[in-house]
CSV table of N, CA and C in Angstrom, one decimal:
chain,number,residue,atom,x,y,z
A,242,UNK,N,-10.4,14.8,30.8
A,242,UNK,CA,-9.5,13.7,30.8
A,242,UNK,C,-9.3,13.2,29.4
A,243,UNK,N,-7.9,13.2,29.2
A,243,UNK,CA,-7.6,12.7,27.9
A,243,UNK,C,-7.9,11.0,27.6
A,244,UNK,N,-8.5,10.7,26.2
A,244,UNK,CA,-8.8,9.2,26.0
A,244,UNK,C,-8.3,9.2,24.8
A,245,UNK,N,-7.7,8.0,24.8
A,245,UNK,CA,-7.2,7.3,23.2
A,245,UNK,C,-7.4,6.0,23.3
A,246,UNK,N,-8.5,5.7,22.5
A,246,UNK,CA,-9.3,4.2,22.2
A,246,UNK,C,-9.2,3.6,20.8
A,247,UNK,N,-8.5,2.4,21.0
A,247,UNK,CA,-7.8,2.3,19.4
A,247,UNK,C,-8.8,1.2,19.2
A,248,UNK,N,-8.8,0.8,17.8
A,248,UNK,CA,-10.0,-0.2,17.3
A,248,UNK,C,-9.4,-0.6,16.0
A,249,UNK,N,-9.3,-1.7,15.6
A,249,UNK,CA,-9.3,-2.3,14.5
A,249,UNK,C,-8.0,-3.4,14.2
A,250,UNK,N,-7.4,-3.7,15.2
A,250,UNK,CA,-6.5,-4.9,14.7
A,250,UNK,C,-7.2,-6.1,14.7
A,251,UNK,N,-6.4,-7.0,14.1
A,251,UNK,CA,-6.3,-8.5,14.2
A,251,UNK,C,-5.7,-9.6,13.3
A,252,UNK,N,-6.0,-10.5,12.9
A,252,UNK,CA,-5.3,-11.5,12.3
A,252,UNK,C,-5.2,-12.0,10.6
A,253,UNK,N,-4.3,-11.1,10.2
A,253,UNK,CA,-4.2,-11.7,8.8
A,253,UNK,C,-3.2,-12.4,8.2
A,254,UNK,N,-3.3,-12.6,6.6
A,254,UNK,CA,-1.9,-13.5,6.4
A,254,UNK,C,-0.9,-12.2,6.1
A,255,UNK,N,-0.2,-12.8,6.1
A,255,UNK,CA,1.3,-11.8,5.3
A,255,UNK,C,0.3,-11.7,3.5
A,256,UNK,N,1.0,-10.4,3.2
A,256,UNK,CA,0.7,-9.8,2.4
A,256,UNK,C,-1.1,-8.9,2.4
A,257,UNK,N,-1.5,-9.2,3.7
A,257,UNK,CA,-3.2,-8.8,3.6
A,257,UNK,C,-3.0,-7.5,4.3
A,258,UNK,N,-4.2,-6.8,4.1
A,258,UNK,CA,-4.5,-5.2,4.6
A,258,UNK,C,-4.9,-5.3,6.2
A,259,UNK,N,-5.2,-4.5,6.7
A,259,UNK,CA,-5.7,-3.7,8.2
A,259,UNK,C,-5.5,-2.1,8.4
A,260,UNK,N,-6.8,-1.8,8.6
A,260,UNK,CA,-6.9,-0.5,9.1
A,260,UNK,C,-7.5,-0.1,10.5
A,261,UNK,N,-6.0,0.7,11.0
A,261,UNK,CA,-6.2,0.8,12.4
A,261,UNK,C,-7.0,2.4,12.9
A,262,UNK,N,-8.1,2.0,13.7
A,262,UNK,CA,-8.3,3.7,14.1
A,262,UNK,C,-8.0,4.2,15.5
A,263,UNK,N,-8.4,5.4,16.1
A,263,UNK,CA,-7.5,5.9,17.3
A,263,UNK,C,-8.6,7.4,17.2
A,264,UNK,N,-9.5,7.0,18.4
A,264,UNK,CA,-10.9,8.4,18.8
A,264,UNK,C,-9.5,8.9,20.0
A,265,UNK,N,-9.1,10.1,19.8
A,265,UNK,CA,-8.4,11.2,20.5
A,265,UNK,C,-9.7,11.5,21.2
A,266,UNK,N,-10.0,12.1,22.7
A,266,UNK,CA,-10.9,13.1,23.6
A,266,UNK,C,-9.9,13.8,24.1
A,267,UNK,N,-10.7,14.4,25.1
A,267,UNK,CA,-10.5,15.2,25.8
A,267,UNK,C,-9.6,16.2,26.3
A,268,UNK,N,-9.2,16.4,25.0
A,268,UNK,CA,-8.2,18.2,24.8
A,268,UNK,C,-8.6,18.8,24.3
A,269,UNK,N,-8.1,20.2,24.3
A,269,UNK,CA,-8.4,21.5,23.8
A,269,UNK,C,-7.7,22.3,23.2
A,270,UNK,N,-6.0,21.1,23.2
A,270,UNK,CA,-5.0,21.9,22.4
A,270,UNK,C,-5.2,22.2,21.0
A,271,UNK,N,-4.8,22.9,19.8
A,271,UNK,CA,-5.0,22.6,19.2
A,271,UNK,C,-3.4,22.6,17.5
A,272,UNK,N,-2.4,22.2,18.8
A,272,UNK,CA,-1.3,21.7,18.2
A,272,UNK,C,-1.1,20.7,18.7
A,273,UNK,N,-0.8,19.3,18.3
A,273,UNK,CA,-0.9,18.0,19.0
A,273,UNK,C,-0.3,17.0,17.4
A,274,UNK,N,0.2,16.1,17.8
A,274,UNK,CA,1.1,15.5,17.4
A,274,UNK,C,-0.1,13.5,17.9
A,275,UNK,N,0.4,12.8,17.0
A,275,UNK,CA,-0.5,11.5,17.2
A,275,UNK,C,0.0,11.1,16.2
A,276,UNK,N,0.7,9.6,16.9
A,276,UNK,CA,1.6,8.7,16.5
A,276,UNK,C,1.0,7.1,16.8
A,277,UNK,N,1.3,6.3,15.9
A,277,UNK,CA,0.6,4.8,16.1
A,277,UNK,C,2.7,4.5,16.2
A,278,UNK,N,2.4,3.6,17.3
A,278,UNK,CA,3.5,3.6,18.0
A,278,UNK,C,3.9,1.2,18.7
A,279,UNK,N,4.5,0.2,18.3
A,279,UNK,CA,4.4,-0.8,17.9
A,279,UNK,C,5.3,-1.4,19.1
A,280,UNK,N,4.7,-2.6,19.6
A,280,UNK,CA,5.9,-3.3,20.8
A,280,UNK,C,5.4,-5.1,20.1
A,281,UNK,N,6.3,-5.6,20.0
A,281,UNK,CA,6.3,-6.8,19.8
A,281,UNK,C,6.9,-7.4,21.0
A,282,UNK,N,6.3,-8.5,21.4
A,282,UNK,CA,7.4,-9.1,22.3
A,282,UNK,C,8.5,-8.9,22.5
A,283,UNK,N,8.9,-9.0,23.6
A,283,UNK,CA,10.2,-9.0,24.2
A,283,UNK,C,11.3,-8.0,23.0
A,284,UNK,N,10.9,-6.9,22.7
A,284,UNK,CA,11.3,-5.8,22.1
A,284,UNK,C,10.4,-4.5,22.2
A,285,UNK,N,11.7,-3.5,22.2
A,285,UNK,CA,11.0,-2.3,22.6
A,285,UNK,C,10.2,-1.6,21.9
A,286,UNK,N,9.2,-0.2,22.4
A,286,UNK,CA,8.6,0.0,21.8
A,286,UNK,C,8.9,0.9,20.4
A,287,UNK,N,8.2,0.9,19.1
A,287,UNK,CA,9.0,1.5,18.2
A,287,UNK,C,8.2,2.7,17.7
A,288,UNK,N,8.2,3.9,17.3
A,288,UNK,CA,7.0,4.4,16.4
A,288,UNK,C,7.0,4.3,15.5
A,289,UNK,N,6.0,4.1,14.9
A,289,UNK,CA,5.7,3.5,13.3
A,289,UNK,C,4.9,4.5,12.3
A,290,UNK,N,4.2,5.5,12.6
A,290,UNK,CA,3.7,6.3,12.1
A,290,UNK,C,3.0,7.7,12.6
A,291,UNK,N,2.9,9.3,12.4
A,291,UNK,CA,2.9,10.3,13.3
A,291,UNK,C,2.2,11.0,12.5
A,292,UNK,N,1.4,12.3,12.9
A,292,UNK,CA,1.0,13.2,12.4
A,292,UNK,C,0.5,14.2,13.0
A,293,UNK,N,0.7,15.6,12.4
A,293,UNK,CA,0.6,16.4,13.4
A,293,UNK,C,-1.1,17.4,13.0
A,294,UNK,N,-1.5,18.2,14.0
A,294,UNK,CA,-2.6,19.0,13.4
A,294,UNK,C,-2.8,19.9,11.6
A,295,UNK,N,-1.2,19.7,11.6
A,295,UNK,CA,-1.2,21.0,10.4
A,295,UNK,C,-0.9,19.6,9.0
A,296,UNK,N,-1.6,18.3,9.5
A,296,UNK,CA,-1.1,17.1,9.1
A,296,UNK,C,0.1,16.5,8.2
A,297,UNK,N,1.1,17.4,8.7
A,297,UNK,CA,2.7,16.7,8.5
A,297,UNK,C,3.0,15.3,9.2
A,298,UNK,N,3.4,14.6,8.2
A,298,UNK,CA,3.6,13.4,8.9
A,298,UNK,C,5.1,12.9,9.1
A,299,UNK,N,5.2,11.3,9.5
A,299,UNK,CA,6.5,10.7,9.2
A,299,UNK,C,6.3,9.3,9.5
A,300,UNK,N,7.2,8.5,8.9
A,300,UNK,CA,7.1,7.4,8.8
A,300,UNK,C,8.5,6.3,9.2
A,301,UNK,N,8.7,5.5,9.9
A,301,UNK,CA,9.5,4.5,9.8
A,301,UNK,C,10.1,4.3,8.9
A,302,UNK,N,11.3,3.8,8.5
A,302,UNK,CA,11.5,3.5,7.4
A,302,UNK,C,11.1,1.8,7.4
A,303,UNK,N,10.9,1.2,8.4
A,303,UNK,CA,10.5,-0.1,7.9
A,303,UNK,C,8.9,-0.3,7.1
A,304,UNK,N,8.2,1.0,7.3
A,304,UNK,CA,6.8,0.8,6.8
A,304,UNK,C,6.4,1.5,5.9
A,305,UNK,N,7.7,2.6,5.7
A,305,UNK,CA,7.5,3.4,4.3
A,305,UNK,C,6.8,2.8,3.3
A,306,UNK,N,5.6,3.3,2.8
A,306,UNK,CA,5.2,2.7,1.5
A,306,UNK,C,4.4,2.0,1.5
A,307,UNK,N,4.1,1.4,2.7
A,307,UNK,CA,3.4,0.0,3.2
A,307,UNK,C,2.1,0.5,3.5
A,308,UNK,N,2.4,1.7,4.9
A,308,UNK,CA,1.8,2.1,5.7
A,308,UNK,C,1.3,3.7,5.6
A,309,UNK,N,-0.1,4.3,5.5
A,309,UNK,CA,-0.4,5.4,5.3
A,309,UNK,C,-1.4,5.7,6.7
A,310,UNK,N,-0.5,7.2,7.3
A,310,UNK,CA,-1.5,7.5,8.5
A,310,UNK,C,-2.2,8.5,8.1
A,311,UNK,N,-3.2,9.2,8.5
A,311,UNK,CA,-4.1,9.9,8.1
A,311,UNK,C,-4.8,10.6,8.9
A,312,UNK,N,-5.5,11.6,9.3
A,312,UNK,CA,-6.0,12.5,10.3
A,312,UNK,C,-7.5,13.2,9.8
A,313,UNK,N,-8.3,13.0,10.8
A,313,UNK,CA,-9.5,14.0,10.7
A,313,UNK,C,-10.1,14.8,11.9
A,314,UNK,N,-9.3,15.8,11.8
A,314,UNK,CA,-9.0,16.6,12.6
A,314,UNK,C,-10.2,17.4,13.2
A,315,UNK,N,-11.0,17.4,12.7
A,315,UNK,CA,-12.2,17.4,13.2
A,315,UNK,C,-13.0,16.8,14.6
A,316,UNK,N,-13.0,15.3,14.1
A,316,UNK,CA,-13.2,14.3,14.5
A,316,UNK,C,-11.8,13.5,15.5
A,317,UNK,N,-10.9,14.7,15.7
A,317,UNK,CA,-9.8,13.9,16.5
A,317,UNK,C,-9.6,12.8,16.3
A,318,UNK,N,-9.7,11.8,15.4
A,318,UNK,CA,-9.5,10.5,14.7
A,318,UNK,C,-8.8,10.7,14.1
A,319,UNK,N,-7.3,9.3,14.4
A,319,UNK,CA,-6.7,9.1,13.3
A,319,UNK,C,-6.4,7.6,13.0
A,320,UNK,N,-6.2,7.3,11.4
A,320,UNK,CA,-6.0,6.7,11.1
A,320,UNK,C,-5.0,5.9,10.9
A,321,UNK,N,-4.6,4.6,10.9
A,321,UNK,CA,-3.3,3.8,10.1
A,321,UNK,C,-4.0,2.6,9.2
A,322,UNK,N,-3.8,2.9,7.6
A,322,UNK,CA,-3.9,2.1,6.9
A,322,UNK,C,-2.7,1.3,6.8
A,323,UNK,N,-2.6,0.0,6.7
A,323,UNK,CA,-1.4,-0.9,6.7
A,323,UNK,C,-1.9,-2.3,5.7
A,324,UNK,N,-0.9,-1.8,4.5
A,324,UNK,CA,-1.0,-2.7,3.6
A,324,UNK,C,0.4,-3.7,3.1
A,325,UNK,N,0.2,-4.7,2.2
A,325,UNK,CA,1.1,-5.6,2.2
A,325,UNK,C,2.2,-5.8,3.3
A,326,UNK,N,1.3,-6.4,4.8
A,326,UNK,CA,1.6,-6.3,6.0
A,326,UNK,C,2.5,-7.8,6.0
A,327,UNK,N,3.5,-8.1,6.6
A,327,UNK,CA,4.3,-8.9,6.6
A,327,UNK,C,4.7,-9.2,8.3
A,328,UNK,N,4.8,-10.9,8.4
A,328,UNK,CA,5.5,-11.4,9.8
A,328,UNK,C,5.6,-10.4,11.0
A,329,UNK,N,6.4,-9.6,10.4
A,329,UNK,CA,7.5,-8.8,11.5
A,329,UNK,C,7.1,-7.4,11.4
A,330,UNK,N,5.9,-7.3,11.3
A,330,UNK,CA,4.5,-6.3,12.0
A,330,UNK,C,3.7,-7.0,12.6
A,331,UNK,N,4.0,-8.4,13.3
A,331,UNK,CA,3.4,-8.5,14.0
A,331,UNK,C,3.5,-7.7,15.5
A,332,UNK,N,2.1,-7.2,16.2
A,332,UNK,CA,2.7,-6.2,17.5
A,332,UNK,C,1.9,-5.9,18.1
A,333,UNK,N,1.8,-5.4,19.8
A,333,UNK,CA,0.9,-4.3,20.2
A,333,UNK,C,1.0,-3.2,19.7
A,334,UNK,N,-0.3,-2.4,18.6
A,334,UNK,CA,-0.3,-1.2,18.3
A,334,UNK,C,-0.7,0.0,19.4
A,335,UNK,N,-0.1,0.6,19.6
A,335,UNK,CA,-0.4,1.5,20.6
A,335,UNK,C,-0.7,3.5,19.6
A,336,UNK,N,-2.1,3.8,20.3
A,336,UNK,CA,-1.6,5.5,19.5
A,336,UNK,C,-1.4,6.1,20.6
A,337,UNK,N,-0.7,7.6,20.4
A,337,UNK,CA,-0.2,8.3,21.5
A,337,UNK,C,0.0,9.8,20.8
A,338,UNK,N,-0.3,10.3,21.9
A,338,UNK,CA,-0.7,11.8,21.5
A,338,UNK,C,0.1,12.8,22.1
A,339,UNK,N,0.6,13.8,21.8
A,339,UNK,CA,1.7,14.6,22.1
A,339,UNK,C,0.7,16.1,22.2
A,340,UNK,N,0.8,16.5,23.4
A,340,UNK,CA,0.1,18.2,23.3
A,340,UNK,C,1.0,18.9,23.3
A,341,UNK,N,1.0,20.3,22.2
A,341,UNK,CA,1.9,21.5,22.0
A,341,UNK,C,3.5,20.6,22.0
A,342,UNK,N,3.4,19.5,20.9
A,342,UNK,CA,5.2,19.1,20.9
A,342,UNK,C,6.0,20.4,20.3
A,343,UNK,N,6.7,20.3,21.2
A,343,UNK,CA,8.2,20.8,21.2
A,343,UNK,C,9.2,21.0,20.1
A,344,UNK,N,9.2,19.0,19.8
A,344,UNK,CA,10.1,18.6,18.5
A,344,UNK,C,9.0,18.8,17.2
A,345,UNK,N,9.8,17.7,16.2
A,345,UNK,CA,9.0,17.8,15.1
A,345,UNK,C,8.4,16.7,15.1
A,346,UNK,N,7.2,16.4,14.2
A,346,UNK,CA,6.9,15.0,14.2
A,346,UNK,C,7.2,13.9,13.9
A,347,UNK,N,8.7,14.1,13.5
A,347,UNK,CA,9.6,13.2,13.3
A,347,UNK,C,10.3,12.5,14.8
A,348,UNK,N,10.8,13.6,15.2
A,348,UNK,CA,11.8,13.5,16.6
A,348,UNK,C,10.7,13.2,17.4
A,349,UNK,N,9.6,13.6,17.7
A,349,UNK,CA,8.4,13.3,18.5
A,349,UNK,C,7.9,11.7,18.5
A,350,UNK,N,7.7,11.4,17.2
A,350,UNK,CA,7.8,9.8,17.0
A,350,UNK,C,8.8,9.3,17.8
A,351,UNK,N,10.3,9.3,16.8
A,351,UNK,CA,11.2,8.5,17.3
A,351,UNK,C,11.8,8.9,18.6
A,352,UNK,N,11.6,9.7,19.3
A,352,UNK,CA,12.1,9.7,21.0
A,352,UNK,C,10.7,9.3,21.9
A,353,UNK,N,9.7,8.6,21.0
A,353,UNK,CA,8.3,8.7,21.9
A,353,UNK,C,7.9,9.6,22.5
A,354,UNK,N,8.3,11.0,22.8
A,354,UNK,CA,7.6,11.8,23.3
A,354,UNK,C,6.4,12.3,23.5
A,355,UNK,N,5.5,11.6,24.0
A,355,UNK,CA,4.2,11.4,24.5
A,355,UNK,C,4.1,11.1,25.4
A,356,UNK,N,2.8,11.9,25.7
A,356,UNK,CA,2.0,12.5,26.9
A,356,UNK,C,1.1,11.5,27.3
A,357,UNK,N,0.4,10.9,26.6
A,357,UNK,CA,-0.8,10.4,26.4
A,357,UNK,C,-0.5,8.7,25.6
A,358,UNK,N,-1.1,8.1,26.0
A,358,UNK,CA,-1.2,6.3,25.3
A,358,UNK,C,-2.9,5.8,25.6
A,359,UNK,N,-3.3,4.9,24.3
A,359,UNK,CA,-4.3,4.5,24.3
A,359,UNK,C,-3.9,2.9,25.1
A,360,UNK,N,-4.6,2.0,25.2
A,360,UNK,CA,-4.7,0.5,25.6
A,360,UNK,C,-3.9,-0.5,24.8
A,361,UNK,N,-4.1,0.3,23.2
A,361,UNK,CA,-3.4,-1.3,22.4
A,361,UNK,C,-4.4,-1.7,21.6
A,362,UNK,N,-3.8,-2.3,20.5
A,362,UNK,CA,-4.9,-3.4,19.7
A,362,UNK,C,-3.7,-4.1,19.1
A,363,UNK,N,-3.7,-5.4,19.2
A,363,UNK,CA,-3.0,-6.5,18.7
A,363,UNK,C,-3.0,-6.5,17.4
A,364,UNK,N,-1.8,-6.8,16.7
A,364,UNK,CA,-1.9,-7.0,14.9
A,364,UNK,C,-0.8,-8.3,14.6
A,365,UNK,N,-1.2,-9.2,14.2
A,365,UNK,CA,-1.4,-10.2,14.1
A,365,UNK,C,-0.6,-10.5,12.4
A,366,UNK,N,0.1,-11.0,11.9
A,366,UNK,CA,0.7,-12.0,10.5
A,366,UNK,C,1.1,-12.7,10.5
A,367,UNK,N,0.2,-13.4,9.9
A,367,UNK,CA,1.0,-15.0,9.5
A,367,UNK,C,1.6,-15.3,8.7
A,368,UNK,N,2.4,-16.0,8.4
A,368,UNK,CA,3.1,-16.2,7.4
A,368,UNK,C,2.8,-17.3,6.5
């Protein structure tokens, strides 16, 4: 049974750090795609950052620069560091995992193409 248990949001000011993590279980693929993926109220959900086993990644352009994802592939953990975090990251973070994607980890992000979703962890800025 696949699990994705995310851990690490909460409440900072604008301009402060948060780093989000995401324990991947129970597969055996070992091409898989894992994306931290963002819903803010009453707007849809967006991806915000991807990576795949061969750890290619991609990024939003709203977080480019901001935001570094990161994988240990080992440990099926991945990371999102998120720095000089501003208002309008405020969101449900969600990660989501893709087995044997298709697309790239670009088009896999932005069409959400995922198989798999963890519960969420709230991220929070204040201004």
């Amino acid at each position: 049974q696949v699990q994705l248990v995310e851990s690490g949001g909460g409440s900072v000011q604008s301009g402060g750090s948060l780093r989000l993590s995401c324990a991947a279980s129970g597969f055996t693929s070992s091409s898989y795609s894992l994306g931290w993926v963002r819903q803010a109220p009453g707007q849809e959900r967006e991806g915000v950052a991807a990576i795949e086993n061969d750890d290619s990644a991609a990024y939003d352009a709203s977080v480019k620069g901001r935001f570094t994802i990161s994988l240990d592939n080992a440990k099926k953990m991945v990371y999102l560091e998120m720095k000089s975090l501003l208002p309008e990251d405020t969101a449900m973070y969600y990660c989501a995992l893709a087995l044997d994607p298709a697309n790239s980890v670009m088009s896999t992000m932005e069409g959400l193409e995922y198989d798999y979703w963890g519960q969420g962890t709230q991220v929070t800025v204040s201004s």
